[in-house]
CSV table of N, CA, C and O in Angstrom, one decimal:
chain,number,residue,atom,x,y,z
A,286,MET,N,62.9,-30.1,34.8
A,286,MET,CA,64.3,-29.7,35.1
A,286,MET,C,64.3,-29.3,36.5
A,286,MET,O,63.6,-28.4,37.0
A,287,ALA,N,65.3,-29.8,37.2
A,287,ALA,CA,65.5,-29.4,38.6
A,287,ALA,C,66.3,-28.2,38.7
A,287,ALA,O,67.1,-27.9,37.8
A,288,MET,N,66.1,-27.4,39.7
A,288,MET,CA,66.8,-26.1,39.8
A,288,MET,C,67.0,-25.8,41.3
A,288,MET,O,66.1,-26.1,42.1
A,289,THR,N,68.1,-25.3,41.7
A,289,THR,CA,68.4,-24.9,43.0
A,289,THR,C,68.2,-23.4,43.1
A,289,THR,O,68.8,-22.6,42.3
A,290,LEU,N,67.4,-23.0,44.1
A,290,LEU,CA,67.2,-21.5,44.3
A,290,LEU,C,67.9,-21.2,45.6
A,290,LEU,O,67.6,-21.7,46.7
A,291,ARG,N,68.9,-20.3,45.5
A,291,ARG,CA,69.6,-19.8,46.7
A,291,ARG,C,69.1,-18.5,47.1
A,291,ARG,O,69.1,-17.5,46.3
A,292,LEU,N,68.6,-18.4,48.4
A,292,LEU,CA,68.1,-17.2,48.9
A,292,LEU,C,68.9,-16.8,50.1
A,292,LEU,O,69.4,-17.6,50.9
A,293,ASP,N,69.1,-15.5,50.3
A,293,ASP,CA,69.7,-15.0,51.6
A,293,ASP,C,68.8,-15.3,52.7
A,293,ASP,O,67.6,-15.6,52.5
A,294,ASP,N,69.3,-15.2,53.9
A,294,ASP,CA,68.5,-15.6,55.1
A,294,ASP,C,67.2,-14.8,55.3
A,294,ASP,O,66.2,-15.4,55.6
A,295,ASP,N,67.3,-13.5,55.0
A,295,ASP,CA,66.1,-12.7,55.1
A,295,ASP,C,65.0,-13.1,54.1
A,295,ASP,O,63.8,-13.2,54.5
A,296,ARG,N,65.4,-13.3,52.9
A,296,ARG,CA,64.4,-13.7,51.9
A,296,ARG,C,63.8,-15.0,52.2
A,296,ARG,O,62.6,-15.2,52.0
A,297,GLU,N,64.6,-15.9,52.6
A,297,GLU,CA,64.1,-17.3,53.0
A,297,GLU,C,63.1,-17.1,54.2
A,297,GLU,O,62.1,-17.8,54.2
A,298,ARG,N,63.4,-16.3,55.1
A,298,ARG,CA,62.5,-16.1,56.3
A,298,ARG,C,61.2,-15.5,55.8
A,298,ARG,O,60.1,-16.0,56.2
A,299,GLN,N,61.3,-14.5,55.0
A,299,GLN,CA,60.0,-13.9,54.5
A,299,GLN,C,59.2,-14.9,53.6
A,299,GLN,O,58.0,-14.9,53.7
A,300,LEU,N,59.9,-15.7,52.8
A,300,LEU,CA,59.2,-16.7,52.0
A,300,LEU,C,58.5,-17.7,52.9
A,300,LEU,O,57.4,-18.1,52.7
A,301,ARG,N,59.3,-18.2,53.9
A,301,ARG,CA,58.7,-19.2,54.8
A,301,ARG,C,57.5,-18.6,55.6
A,301,ARG,O,56.5,-19.3,55.7
A,302,LEU,N,57.6,-17.3,56.0
A,302,LEU,CA,56.4,-16.7,56.7
A,302,LEU,C,55.2,-16.6,55.8
A,302,LEU,O,54.1,-16.9,56.1
A,303,ALA,N,55.5,-16.2,54.5
A,303,ALA,CA,54.4,-16.0,53.5
A,303,ALA,C,53.7,-17.4,53.3
A,303,ALA,O,52.5,-17.5,53.2
A,304,ALA,N,54.6,-18.4,53.1
A,304,ALA,CA,54.0,-19.8,52.8
A,304,ALA,C,53.2,-20.3,54.0
A,304,ALA,O,52.1,-20.8,53.8
A,305,ASP,N,53.7,-20.1,55.2
A,305,ASP,CA,53.0,-20.5,56.4
A,305,ASP,C,51.7,-19.8,56.5
A,305,ASP,O,50.7,-20.4,56.8
A,306,GLU,N,51.7,-18.5,56.3
A,306,GLU,CA,50.4,-17.7,56.4
A,306,GLU,C,49.4,-18.2,55.4
A,306,GLU,O,48.2,-18.1,55.6
A,307,GLU,N,49.8,-18.6,54.2
A,307,GLU,CA,48.9,-19.1,53.2
A,307,GLU,C,48.7,-20.6,53.2
A,307,GLU,O,48.0,-21.1,52.4
A,308,ALA,N,49.3,-21.3,54.2
A,308,ALA,CA,49.2,-22.7,54.3
A,308,ALA,C,49.6,-23.4,53.0
A,308,ALA,O,48.9,-24.3,52.5
A,309,ARG,N,50.7,-23.0,52.5
A,309,ARG,CA,51.2,-23.5,51.2
A,309,ARG,C,52.7,-23.8,51.4
A,309,ARG,O,53.3,-23.3,52.4
A,310,SER,N,53.2,-24.6,50.5
A,310,SER,CA,54.7,-24.8,50.6
A,310,SER,C,55.4,-23.6,50.0
A,310,SER,O,54.9,-22.8,49.2
A,311,MET,N,56.7,-23.5,50.4
A,311,MET,CA,57.5,-22.5,49.8
A,311,MET,C,57.7,-22.7,48.3
A,311,MET,O,57.6,-21.7,47.6
A,312,HIS,N,57.7,-23.9,47.9
A,312,HIS,CA,57.8,-24.2,46.4
A,312,HIS,C,56.6,-23.7,45.7
A,312,HIS,O,56.7,-23.0,44.7
A,313,ALA,N,55.4,-23.9,46.3
A,313,ALA,CA,54.2,-23.4,45.6
A,313,ALA,C,54.2,-21.9,45.5
A,313,ALA,O,53.7,-21.3,44.5
A,314,VAL,N,54.6,-21.2,46.6
A,314,VAL,CA,54.7,-19.8,46.6
A,314,VAL,C,55.6,-19.3,45.5
A,314,VAL,O,55.3,-18.3,44.7
A,315,VAL,N,56.8,-19.9,45.4
A,315,VAL,CA,57.8,-19.5,44.4
A,315,VAL,C,57.2,-19.7,43.0
A,315,VAL,O,57.3,-18.9,42.1
A,316,VAL,N,56.6,-20.9,42.7
A,316,VAL,CA,56.1,-21.2,41.4
A,316,VAL,C,55.0,-20.2,41.0
A,316,VAL,O,55.0,-19.7,39.9
A,317,THR,N,54.1,-19.8,42.0
A,317,THR,CA,53.1,-18.8,41.7
A,317,THR,C,53.7,-17.5,41.4
A,317,THR,O,53.3,-16.8,40.5
A,318,ALA,N,54.7,-17.1,42.1
A,318,ALA,CA,55.4,-15.8,41.9
A,318,ALA,C,56.0,-15.8,40.5
A,318,ALA,O,55.9,-14.8,39.8
A,319,ILE,N,56.6,-16.9,40.0
A,319,ILE,CA,57.2,-17.0,38.7
A,319,ILE,C,56.1,-16.9,37.7
A,319,ILE,O,56.2,-16.2,36.7
A,320,ASP,N,55.0,-17.6,37.9
A,320,ASP,CA,53.9,-17.6,36.9
A,320,ASP,C,53.3,-16.1,36.8
A,320,ASP,O,53.1,-15.7,35.7
A,321,ASP,N,53.2,-15.4,37.9
A,321,ASP,CA,52.7,-14.1,37.9
A,321,ASP,C,53.6,-13.1,37.1
A,321,ASP,O,53.2,-12.3,36.3
A,322,TYR,N,54.9,-13.3,37.4
A,322,TYR,CA,55.9,-12.5,36.7
A,322,TYR,C,55.9,-12.7,35.2
A,322,TYR,O,55.9,-11.7,34.4
A,323,LEU,N,55.8,-14.0,34.8
A,323,LEU,CA,55.8,-14.3,33.3
A,323,LEU,C,54.5,-13.8,32.7
A,323,LEU,O,54.5,-13.3,31.6
A,324,ALA,N,53.4,-13.8,33.4
A,324,ALA,CA,52.1,-13.3,32.9
A,324,ALA,C,52.2,-11.8,32.7
A,324,ALA,O,51.8,-11.3,31.6
A,325,ARG,N,52.7,-11.1,33.7
A,325,ARG,CA,52.9,-9.6,33.5
A,325,ARG,C,53.9,-9.3,32.4
A,325,ARG,O,53.6,-8.3,31.6
A,326,ARG,N,54.9,-10.0,32.3
A,326,ARG,CA,55.9,-9.8,31.2
A,326,ARG,C,55.3,-10.0,29.8
A,326,ARG,O,55.5,-9.2,28.9
A,327,ASN,N,54.5,-11.1,29.7
A,327,ASN,CA,53.9,-11.4,28.4
A,327,ASN,C,52.8,-10.3,28.1
A,327,ASN,O,52.7,-9.9,26.9
A,328,ALA,N,52.1,-9.9,29.1
A,328,ALA,CA,51.1,-8.8,28.9
A,328,ALA,C,51.7,-7.5,28.4
A,328,ALA,O,51.2,-6.8,27.5
A,329,LYS,N,52.9,-7.2,29.0
A,329,LYS,CA,53.6,-6.0,28.6
A,329,LYS,C,54.0,-6.1,27.2
A,329,LYS,O,53.9,-5.1,26.4
A,330,GLU,N,54.6,-7.2,26.8
A,330,GLU,CA,55.0,-7.4,25.4
A,330,GLU,C,53.9,-7.3,24.5
A,330,GLU,O,54.0,-6.7,23.4
A,331,PHE,N,52.7,-7.9,24.8
A,331,PHE,CA,51.5,-7.9,24.0
A,331,PHE,C,51.0,-6.5,23.8
A,331,PHE,O,50.7,-6.0,22.7
A,332,GLY,N,51.0,-5.7,24.9
A,332,GLY,CA,50.6,-4.3,24.9
A,332,GLY,C,51.5,-3.5,24.0
A,332,GLY,O,51.0,-2.7,23.2
A,333,GLY,N,52.8,-3.7,24.0
A,333,GLY,CA,53.7,-3.0,23.1
A,333,GLY,C,53.4,-3.4,21.6
A,333,GLY,O,53.4,-2.5,20.8
A,334,LEU,N,53.2,-4.6,21.4
A,334,LEU,CA,52.9,-5.0,20.0
A,334,LEU,C,51.5,-4.4,19.5
A,334,LEU,O,51.4,-4.0,18.4
A,335,ALA,N,50.5,-4.4,20.4
A,335,ALA,CA,49.3,-3.8,20.1
A,335,ALA,C,49.4,-2.3,19.7
A,335,ALA,O,48.8,-1.8,18.7
A,336,ASP,N,50.2,-1.6,20.5
A,336,ASP,CA,50.4,-0.2,20.3
A,336,ASP,C,51.1,0.0,18.9
A,336,ASP,O,50.8,0.9,18.2
A,337,GLU,N,52.0,-0.9,18.6
A,337,GLU,CA,52.8,-0.8,17.4
A,337,GLU,C,51.8,-1.0,16.2
A,337,GLU,O,51.8,-0.3,15.2
A,338,ILE,N,50.9,-2.0,16.3
A,338,ILE,CA,50.0,-2.3,15.2
A,338,ILE,C,49.0,-1.1,15.1
A,338,ILE,O,48.7,-0.7,13.9
A,339,ILE,N,48.5,-0.5,16.2
A,339,ILE,CA,47.6,0.6,16.1
A,339,ILE,C,48.2,1.8,15.4
A,339,ILE,O,47.6,2.4,14.6
A,340,GLU,N,49.5,2.0,15.8
A,340,GLU,CA,50.2,3.2,15.2
A,340,GLU,C,50.4,2.9,13.7
A,340,GLU,O,50.2,3.8,12.9
A,341,ARG,N,50.9,1.7,13.3
A,341,ARG,CA,51.2,1.4,11.9
A,341,ARG,C,49.9,1.5,11.1
A,341,ARG,O,50.0,1.9,9.9
A,342,HIS,N,48.8,1.1,11.6
A,342,HIS,CA,47.6,1.0,10.8
A,342,HIS,C,46.5,2.0,11.2
A,342,HIS,O,45.3,1.8,11.1
A,343,ALA,N,46.9,3.2,11.7
A,343,ALA,CA,46.0,4.2,12.3
A,343,ALA,C,45.0,4.6,11.2
A,343,ALA,O,43.8,4.8,11.5
A,344,THR,N,45.5,4.9,10.0
A,344,THR,CA,44.6,5.3,8.9
A,344,THR,C,43.5,4.3,8.7
A,344,THR,O,42.3,4.6,8.6
A,345,LEU,N,43.9,3.0,8.5
A,345,LEU,CA,42.9,2.0,8.2
A,345,LEU,C,42.0,1.8,9.4
A,345,LEU,O,40.8,1.7,9.1
A,346,LEU,N,42.4,1.9,10.6
A,346,LEU,CA,41.6,1.7,11.7
A,346,LEU,C,40.6,2.9,11.8
A,346,LEU,O,39.4,2.7,12.2
A,347,ALA,N,41.0,4.1,11.5
A,347,ALA,CA,40.1,5.2,11.5
A,347,ALA,C,39.0,5.0,10.4
A,347,ALA,O,37.8,5.3,10.7
A,348,ARG,N,39.4,4.6,9.3
A,348,ARG,CA,38.4,4.3,8.2
A,348,ARG,C,37.4,3.2,8.6
A,348,ARG,O,36.2,3.4,8.3
A,349,LEU,N,37.9,2.2,9.2
A,349,LEU,CA,37.0,1.1,9.7
A,349,LEU,C,36.1,1.6,10.8
A,349,LEU,O,34.9,1.1,10.9
A,350,ALA,N,36.5,2.6,11.6
A,350,ALA,CA,35.6,3.1,12.7
A,350,ALA,C,34.5,3.9,12.1
A,350,ALA,O,33.5,4.1,12.8
A,351,GLU,N,34.6,4.4,10.9
A,351,GLU,CA,33.6,5.3,10.3
A,351,GLU,C,32.3,4.5,10.0
A,351,GLU,O,32.2,3.4,9.6
């Protein structure tokens, strides 16, 4: 799916500088940033689910630890 990303002048300038410093395209930098964001978001969701499971099954987990 194609998408247009509209950036203000300052963000575009910063993105261009970052891409130039890394010898990458602006597109590659944006895709990496999106991938990093999604990975952090998914990790946060997983952490929340893990906490919920630990809380819900605390008694069982304590017995298994013995």
